[in-house]
PDB file of N, CA and C in Angstrom:
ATOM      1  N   UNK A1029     120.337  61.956 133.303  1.00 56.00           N
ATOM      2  CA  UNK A1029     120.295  61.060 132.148  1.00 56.00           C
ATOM      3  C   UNK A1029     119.388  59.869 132.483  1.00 56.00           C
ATOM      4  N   UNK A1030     118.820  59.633 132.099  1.00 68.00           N
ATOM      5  CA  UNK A1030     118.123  58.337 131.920  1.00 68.00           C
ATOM      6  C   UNK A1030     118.575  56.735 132.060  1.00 68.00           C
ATOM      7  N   UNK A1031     117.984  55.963 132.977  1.00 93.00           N
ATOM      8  CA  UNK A1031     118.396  54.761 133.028  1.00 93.00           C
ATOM      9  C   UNK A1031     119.240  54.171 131.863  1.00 93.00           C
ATOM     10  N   UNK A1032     120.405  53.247 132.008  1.00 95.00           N
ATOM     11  CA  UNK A1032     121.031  53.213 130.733  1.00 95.00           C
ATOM     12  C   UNK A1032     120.386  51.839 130.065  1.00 95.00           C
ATOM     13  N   UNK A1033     119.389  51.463 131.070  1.00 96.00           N
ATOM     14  CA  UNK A1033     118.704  50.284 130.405  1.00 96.00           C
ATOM     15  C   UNK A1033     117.714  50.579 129.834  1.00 96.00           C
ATOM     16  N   UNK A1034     117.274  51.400 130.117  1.00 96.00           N
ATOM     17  CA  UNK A1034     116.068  52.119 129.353  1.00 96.00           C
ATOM     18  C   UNK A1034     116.440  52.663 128.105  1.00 96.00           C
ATOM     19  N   UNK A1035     117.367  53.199 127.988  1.00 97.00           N
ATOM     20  CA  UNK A1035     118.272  53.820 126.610  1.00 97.00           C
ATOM     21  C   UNK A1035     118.395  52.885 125.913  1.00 97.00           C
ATOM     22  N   UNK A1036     119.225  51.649 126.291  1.00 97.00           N
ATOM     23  CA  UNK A1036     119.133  50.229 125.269  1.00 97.00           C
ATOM     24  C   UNK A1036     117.669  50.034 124.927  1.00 97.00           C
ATOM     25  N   UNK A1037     117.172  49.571 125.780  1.00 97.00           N
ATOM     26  CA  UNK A1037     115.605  49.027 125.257  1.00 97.00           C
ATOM     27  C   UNK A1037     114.929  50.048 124.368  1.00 97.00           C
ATOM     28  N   UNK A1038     115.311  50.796 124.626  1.00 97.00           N
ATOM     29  CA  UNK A1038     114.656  52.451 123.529  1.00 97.00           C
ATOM     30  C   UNK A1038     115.130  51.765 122.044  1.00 97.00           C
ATOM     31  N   UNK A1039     116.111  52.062 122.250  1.00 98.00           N
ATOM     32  CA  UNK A1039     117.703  52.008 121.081  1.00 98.00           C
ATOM     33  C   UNK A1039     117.054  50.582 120.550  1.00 98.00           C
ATOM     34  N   UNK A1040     117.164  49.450 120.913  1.00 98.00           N
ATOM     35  CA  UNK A1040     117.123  48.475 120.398  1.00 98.00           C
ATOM     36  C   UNK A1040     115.632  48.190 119.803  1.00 98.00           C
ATOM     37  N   UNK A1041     114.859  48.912 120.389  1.00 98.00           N
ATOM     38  CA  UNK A1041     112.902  48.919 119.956  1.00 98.00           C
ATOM     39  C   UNK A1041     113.354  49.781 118.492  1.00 98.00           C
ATOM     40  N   UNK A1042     114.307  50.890 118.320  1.00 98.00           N
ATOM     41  CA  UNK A1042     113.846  52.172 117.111  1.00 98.00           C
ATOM     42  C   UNK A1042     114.821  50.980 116.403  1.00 98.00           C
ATOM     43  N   UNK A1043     115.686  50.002 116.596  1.00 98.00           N
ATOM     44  CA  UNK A1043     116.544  49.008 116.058  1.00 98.00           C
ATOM     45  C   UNK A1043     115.846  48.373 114.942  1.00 98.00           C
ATOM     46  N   UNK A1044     114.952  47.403 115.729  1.00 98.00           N
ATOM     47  CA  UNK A1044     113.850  46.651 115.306  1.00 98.00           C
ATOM     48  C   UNK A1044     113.029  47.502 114.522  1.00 98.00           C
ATOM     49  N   UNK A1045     112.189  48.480 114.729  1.00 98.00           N
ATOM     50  CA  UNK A1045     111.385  49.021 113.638  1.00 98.00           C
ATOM     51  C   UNK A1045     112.070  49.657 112.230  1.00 98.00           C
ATOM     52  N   UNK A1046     113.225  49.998 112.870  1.00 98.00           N
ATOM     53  CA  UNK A1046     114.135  50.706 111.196  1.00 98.00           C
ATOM     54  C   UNK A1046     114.013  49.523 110.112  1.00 98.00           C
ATOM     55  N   UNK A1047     114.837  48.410 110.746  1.00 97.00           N
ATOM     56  CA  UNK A1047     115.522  46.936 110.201  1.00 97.00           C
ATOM     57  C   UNK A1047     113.618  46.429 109.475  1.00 97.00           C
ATOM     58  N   UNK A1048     113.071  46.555 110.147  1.00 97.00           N
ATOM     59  CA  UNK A1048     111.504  46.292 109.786  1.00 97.00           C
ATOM     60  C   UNK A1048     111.081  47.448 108.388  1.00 97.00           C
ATOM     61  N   UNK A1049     111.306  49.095 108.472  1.00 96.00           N
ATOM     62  CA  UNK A1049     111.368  49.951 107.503  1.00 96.00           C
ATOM     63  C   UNK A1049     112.258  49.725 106.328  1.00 96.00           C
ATOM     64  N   UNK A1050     113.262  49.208 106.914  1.00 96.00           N
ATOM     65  CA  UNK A1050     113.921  48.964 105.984  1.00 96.00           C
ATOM     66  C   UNK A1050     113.712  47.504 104.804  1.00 96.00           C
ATOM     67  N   UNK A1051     113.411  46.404 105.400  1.00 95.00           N
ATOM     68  CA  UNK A1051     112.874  45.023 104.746  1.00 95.00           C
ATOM     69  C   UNK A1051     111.439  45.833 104.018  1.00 95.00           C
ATOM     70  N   UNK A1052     110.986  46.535 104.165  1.00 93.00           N
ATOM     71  CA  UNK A1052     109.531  47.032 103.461  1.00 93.00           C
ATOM     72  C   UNK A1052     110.216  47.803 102.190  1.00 93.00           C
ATOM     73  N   UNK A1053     111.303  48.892 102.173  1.00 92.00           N
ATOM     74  CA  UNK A1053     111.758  49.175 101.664  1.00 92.00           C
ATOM     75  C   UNK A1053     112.146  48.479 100.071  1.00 92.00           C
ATOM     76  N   UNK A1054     113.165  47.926 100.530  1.00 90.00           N
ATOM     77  CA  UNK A1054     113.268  46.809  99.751  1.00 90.00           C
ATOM     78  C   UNK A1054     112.841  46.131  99.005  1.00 90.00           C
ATOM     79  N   UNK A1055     111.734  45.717  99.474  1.00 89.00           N
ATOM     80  CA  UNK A1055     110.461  44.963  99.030  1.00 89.00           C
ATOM     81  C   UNK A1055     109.483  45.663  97.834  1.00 89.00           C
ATOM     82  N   UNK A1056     109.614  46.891  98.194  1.00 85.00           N
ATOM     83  CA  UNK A1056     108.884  47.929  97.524  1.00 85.00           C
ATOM     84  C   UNK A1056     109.922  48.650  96.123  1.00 85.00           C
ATOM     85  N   UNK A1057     111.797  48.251  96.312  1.00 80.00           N
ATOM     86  CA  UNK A1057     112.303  48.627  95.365  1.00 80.00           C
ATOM     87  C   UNK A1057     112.529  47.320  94.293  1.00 80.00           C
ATOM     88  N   UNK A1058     111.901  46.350  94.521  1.00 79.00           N
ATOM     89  CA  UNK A1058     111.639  44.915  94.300  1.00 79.00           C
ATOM     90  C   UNK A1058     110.898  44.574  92.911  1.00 79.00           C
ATOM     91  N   UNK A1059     109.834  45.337  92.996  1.00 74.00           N
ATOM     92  CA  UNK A1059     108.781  45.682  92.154  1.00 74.00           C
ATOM     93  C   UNK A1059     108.803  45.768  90.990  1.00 74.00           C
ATOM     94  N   UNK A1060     108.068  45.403  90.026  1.00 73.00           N
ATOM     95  CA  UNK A1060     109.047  44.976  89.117  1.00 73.00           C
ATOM     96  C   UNK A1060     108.216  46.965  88.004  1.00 73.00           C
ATOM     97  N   UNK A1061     108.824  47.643  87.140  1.00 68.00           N
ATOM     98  CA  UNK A1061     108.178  48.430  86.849  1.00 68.00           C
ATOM     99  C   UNK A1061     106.905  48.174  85.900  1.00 68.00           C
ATOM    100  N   UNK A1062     105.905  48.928  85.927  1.00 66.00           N
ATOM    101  CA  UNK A1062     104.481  49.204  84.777  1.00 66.00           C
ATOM    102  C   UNK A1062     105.331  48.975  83.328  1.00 66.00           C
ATOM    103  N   UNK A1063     104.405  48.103  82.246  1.00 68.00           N
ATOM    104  CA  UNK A1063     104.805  48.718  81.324  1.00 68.00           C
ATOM    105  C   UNK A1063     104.364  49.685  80.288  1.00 68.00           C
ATOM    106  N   UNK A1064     103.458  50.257  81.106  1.00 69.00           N
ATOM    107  CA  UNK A1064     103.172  51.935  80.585  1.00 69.00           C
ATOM    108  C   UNK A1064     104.166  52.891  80.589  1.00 69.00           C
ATOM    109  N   UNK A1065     104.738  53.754  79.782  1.00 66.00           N
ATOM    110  CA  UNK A1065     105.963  54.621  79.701  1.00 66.00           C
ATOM    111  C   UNK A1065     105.188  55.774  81.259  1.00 66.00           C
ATOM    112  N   UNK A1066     104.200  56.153  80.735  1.00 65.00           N
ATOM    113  CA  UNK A1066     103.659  57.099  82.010  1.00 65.00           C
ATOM    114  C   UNK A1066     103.900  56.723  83.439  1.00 65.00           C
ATOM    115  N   UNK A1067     103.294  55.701  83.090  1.00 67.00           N
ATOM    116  CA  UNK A1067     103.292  54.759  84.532  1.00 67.00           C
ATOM    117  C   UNK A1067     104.789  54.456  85.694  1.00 67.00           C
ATOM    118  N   UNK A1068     105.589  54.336  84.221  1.00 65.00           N
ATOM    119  CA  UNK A1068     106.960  54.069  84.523  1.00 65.00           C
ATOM    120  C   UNK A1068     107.868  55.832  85.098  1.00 65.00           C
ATOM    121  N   UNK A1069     107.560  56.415  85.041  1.00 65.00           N
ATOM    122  CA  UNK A1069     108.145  57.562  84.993  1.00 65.00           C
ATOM    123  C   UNK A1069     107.587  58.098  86.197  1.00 65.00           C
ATOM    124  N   UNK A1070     106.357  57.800  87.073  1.00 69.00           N
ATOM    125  CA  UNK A1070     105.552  58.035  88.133  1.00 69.00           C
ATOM    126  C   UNK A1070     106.354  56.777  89.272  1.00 69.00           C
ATOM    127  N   UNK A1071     106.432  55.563  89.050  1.00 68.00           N
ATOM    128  CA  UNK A1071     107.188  54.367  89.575  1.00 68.00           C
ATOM    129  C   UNK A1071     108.501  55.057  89.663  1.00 68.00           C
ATOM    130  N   UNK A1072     109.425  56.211  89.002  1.00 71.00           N
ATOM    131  CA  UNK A1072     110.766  55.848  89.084  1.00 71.00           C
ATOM    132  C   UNK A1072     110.837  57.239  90.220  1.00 71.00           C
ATOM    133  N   UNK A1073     109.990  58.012  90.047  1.00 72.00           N
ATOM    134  CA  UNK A1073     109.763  59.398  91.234  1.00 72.00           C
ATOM    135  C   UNK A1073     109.515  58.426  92.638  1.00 72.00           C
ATOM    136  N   UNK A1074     108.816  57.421  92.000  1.00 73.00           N
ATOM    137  CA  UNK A1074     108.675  56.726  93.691  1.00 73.00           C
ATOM    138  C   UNK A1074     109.816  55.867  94.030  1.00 73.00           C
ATOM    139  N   UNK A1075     110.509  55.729  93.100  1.00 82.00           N
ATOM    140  CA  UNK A1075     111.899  54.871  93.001  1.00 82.00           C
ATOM    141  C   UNK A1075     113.074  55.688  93.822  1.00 82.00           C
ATOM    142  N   UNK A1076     112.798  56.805  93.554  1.00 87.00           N
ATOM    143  CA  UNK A1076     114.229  58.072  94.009  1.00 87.00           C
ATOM    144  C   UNK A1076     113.217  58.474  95.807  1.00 87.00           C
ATOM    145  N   UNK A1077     112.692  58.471  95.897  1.00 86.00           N
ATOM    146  CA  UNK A1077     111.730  58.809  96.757  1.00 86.00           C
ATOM    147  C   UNK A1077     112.239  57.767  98.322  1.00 86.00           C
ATOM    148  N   UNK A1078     112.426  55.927  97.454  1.00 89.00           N
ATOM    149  CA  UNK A1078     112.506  55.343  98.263  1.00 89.00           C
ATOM    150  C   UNK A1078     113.971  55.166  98.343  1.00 89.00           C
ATOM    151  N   UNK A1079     114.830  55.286  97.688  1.00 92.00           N
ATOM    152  CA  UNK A1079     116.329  55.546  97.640  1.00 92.00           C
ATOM    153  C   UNK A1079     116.738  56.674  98.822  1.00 92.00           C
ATOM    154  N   UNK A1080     115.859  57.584  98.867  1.00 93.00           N
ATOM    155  CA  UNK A1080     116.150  58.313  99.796  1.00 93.00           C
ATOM    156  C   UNK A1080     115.993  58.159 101.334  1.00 93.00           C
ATOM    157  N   UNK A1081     114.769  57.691 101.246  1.00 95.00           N
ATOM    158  CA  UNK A1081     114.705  57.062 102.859  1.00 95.00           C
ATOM    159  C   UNK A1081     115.371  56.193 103.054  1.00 95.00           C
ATOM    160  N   UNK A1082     116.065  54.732 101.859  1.00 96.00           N
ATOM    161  CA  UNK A1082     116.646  53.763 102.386  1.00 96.00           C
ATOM    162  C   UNK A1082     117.930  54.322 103.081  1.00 96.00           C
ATOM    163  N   UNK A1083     118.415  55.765 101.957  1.00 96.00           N
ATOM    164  CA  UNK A1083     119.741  55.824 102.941  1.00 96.00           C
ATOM    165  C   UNK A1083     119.497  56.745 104.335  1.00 96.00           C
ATOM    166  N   UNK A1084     118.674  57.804 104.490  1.00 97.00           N
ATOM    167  CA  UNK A1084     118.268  58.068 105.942  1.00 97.00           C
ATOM    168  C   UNK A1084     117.788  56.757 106.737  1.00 97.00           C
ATOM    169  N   UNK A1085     117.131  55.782 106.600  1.00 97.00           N
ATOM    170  CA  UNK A1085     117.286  54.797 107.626  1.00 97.00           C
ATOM    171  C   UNK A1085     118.211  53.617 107.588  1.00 97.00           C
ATOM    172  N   UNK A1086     119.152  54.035 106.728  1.00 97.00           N
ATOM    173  CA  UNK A1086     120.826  53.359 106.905  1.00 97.00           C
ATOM    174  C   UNK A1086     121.453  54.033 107.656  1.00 97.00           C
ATOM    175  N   UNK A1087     121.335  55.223 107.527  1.00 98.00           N
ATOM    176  CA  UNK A1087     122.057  56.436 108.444  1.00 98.00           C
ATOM    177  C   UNK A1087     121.686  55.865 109.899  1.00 98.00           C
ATOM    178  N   UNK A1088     120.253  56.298 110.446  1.00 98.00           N
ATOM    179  CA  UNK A1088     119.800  56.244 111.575  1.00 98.00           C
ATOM    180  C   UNK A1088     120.183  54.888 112.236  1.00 98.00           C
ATOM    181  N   UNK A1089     120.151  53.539 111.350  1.00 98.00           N
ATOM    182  CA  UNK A1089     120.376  52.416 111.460  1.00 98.00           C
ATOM    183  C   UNK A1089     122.219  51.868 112.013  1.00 98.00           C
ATOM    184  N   UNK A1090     122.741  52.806 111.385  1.00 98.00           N
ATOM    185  CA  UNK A1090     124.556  52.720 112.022  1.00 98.00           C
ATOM    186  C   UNK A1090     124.385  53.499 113.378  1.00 98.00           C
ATOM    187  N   UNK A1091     123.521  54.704 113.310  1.00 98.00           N
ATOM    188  CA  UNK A1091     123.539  55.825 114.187  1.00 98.00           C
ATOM    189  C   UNK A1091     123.539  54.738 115.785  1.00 98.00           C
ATOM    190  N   UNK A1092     122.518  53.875 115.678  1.00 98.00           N
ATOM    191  CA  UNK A1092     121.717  53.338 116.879  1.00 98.00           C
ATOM    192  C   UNK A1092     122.625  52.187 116.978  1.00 98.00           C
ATOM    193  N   UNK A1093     123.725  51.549 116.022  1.00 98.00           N
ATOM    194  CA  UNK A1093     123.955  50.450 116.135  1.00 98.00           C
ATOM    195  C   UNK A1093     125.970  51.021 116.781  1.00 98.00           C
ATOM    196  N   UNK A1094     125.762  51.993 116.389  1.00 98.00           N
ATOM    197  CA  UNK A1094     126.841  52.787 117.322  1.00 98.00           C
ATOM    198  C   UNK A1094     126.840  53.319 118.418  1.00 98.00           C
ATOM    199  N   UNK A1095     125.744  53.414 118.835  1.00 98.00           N
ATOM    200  CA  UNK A1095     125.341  53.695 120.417  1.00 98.00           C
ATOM    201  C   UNK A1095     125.187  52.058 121.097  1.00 98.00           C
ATOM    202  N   UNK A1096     124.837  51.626 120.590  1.00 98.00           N
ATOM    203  CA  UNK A1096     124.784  50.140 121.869  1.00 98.00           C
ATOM    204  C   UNK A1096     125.992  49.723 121.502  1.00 98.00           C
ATOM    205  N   UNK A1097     126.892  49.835 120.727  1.00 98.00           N
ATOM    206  CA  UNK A1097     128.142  49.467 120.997  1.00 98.00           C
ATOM    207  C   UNK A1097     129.070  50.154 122.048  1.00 98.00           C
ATOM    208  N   UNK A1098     128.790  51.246 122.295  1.00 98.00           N
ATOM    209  CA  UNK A1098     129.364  52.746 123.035  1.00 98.00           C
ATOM    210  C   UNK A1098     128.613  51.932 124.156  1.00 98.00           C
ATOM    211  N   UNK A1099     127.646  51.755 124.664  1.00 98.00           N
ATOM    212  CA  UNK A1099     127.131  51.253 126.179  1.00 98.00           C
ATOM    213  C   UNK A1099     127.756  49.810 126.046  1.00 98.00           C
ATOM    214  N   UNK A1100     127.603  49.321 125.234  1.00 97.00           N
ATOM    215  CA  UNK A1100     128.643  47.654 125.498  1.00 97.00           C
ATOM    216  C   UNK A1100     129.436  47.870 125.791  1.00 97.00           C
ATOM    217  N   UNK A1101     130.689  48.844 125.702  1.00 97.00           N
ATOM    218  CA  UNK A1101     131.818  49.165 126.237  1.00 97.00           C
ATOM    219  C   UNK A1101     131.923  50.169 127.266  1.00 97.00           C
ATOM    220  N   UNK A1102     130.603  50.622 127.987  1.00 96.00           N
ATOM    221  CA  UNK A1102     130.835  51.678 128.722  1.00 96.00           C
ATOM    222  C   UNK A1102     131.009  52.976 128.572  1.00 96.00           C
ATOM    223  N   UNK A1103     130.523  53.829 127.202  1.00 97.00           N
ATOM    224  CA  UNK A1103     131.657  54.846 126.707  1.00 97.00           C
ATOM    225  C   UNK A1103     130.023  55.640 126.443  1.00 97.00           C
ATOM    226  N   UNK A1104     129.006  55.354 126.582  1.00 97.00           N
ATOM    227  CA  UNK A1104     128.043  55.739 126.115  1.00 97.00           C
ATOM    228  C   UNK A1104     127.448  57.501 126.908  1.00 97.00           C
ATOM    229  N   UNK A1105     127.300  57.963 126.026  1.00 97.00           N
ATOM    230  CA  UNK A1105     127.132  59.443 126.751  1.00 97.00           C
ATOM    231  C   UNK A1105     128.261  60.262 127.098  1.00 97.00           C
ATOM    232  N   UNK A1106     129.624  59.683 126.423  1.00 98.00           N
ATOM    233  CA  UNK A1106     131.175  59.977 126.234  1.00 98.00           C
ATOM    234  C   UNK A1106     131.206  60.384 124.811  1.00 98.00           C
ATOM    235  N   UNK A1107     131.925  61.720 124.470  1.00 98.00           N
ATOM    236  CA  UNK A1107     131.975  62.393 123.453  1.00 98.00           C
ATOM    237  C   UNK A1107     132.992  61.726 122.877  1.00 98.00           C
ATOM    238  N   UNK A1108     132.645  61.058 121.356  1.00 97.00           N
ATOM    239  CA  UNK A1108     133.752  60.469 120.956  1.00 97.00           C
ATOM    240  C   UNK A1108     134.928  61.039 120.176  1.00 97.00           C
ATOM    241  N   UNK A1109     135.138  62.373 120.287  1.00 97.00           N
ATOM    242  CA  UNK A1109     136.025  63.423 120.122  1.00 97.00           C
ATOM    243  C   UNK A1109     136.863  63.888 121.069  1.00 97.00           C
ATOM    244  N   UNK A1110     136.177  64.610 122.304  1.00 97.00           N
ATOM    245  CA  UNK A1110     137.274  65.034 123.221  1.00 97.00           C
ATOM    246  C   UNK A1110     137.029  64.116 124.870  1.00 97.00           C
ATOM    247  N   UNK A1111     136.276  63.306 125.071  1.00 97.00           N
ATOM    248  CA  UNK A1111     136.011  62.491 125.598  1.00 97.00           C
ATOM    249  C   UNK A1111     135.010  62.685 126.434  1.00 97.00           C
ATOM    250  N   UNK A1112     134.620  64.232 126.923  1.00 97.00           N
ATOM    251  CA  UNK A1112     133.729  65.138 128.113  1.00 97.00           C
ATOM    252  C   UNK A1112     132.715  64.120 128.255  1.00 97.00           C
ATOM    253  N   UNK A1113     131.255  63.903 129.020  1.00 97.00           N
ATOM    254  CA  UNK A1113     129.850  63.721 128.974  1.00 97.00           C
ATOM    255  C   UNK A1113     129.502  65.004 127.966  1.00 97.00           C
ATOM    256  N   UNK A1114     128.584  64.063 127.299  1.00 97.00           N
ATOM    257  CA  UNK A1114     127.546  64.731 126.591  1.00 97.00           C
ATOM    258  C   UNK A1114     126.465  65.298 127.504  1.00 97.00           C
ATOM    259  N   UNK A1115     125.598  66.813 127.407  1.00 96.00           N
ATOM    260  CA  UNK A1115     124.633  67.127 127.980  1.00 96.00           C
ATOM    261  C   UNK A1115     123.452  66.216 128.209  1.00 96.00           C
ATOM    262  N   UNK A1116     123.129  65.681 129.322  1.00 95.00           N
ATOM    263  CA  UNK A1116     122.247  65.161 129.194  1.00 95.00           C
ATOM    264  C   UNK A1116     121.039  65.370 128.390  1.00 95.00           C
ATOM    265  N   UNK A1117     120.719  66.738 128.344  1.00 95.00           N
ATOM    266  CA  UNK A1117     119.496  66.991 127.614  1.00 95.00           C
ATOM    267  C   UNK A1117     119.766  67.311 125.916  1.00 95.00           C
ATOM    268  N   UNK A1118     120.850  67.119 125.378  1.00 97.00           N
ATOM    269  CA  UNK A1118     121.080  66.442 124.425  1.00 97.00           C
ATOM    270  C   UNK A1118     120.920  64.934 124.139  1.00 97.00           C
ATOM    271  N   UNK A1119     121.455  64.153 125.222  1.00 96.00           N
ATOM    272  CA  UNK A1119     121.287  62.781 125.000  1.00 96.00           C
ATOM    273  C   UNK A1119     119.857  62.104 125.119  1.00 96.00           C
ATOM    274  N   UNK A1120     119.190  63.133 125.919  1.00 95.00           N
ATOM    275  CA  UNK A1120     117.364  62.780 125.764  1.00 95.00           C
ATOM    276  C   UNK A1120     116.304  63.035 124.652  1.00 95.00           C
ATOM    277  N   UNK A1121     117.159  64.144 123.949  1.00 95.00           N
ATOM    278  CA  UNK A1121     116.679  64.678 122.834  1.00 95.00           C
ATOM    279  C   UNK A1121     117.191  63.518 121.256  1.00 95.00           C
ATOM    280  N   UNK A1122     118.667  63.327 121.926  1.00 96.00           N
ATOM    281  CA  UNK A1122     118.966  62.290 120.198  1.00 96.00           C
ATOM    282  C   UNK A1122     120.102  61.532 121.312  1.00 96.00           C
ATOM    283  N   UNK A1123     119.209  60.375 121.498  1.00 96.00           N
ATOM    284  CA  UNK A1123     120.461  59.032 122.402  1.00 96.00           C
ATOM    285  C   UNK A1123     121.399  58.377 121.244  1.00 96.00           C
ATOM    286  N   UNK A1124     121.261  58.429 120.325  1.00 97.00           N
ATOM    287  CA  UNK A1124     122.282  58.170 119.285  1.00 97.00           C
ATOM    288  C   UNK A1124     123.704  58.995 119.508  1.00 97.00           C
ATOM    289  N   UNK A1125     123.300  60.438 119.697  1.00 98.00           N
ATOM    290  CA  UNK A1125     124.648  61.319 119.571  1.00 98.00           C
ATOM    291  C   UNK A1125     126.444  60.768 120.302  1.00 98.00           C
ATOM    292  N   UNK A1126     127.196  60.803 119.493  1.00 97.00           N
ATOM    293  CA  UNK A1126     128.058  60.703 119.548  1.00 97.00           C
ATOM    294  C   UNK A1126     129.636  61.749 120.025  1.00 97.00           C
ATOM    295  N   UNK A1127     128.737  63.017 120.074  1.00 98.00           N
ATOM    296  CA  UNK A1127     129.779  63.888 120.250  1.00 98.00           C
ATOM    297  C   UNK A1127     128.661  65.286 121.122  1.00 98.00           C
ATOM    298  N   UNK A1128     129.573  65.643 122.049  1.00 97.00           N
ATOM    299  CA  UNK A1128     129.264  66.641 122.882  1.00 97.00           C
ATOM    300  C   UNK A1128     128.559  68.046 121.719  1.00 97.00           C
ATOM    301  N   UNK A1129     128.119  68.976 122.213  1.00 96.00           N
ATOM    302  CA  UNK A1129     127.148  70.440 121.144  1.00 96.00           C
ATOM    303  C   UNK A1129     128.738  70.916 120.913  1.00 96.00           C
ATOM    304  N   UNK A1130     129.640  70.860 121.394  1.00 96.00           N
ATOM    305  CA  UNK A1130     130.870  71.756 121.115  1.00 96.00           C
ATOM    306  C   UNK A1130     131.896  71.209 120.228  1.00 96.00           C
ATOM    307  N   UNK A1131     131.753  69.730 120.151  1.00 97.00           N
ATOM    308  CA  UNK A1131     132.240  68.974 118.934  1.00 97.00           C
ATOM    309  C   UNK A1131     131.825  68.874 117.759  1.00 97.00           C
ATOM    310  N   UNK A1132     130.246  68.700 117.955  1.00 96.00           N
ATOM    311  CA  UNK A1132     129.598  68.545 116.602  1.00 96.00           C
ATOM    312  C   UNK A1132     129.369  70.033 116.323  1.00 96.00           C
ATOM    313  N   UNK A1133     129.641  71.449 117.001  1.00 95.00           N
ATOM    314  CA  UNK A1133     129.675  72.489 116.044  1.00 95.00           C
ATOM    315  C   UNK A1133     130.752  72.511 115.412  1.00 95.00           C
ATOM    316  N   UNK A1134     131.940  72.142 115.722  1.00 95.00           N
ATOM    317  CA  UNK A1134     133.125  72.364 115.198  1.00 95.00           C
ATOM    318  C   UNK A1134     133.121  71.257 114.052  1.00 95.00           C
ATOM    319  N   UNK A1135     132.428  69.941 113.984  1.00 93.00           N
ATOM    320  CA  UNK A1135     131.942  68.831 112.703  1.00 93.00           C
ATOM    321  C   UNK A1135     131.471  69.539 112.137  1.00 93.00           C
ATOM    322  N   UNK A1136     130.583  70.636 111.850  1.00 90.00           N
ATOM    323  CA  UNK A1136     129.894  71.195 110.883  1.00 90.00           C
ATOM    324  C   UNK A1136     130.260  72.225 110.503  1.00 90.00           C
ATOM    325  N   UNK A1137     131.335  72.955 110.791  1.00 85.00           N
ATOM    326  CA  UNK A1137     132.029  73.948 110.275  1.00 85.00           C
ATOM    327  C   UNK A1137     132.762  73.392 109.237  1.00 85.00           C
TER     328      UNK A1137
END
C-alpha cells in the first residue's frame, strides 16, 4: 500500500479540484436562461447535463471526504463492513473505497 501520507495528499489534491469543479458548476447553473424558446431548450439539455455531474462530483466529493476521515482515525484501508484490510491493489486503484471486493459484491447484489 502506499505511503499513507501520500494517500492524504492525493485525497486532499482530487479534494481541492472537485470543490473547484464543483464552484464552476454552479456558476454555470447560475446563468440566467436565452430568451429564445430554441435557445432555451438547448440551455436546459445543458442544464440536466450539469445536474448530473454536480451529483457525481457530490458523490466523489463525500467519497474522499470519507476516506480522510477513516485515516484521521486510523481505520483507513479497514473494510467498513467486516473490518478485514482492503486489497491493496484495490486501494491503489480507488483510495476512496470503503469496503473490501467481498463486501462491496455482496452491496451490489
Amino acid at each position: 500500500m502506499q505511503n499513507l501520507a501520500d494517500v492524504r495528499a492525493d485525497l486532499v489534491s482530487q479534494l481541492a479540484r472537485l470543490t473547484d469543479q464543483m464552484g464552476r458548476i454552479e456558476s454555470e447553473r447560475r446563468t440566467p436562461l436565452d430568451d429564445d424558446l430554441d435557445e432555451q431548450a438547448i440551455e436546459r439539455e445543458g442544464q440536466e447535463a450539469l445536474d448530473a455531474e454536480q451529483r457525481a462530483t457530490s458523490e466523489e466529493i463525500k467519497a474522499i471526504q470519507h476516506a480522510l476521515a477513516r485515516l484521521d482515525v486510523g481505520r483507513y484501508g479497514l473494510c467498513t463492513s467486516c473490518g478485514i484490510p482492503i486489497d491493496a491493489a484495490r486501494l491503489e486503484a480507488l483510495p476512496t473505497a470503503a469496503h473490501c471486493i467481498e463486501c462491496e459484491r455482496e452491496r451490489a447484489t
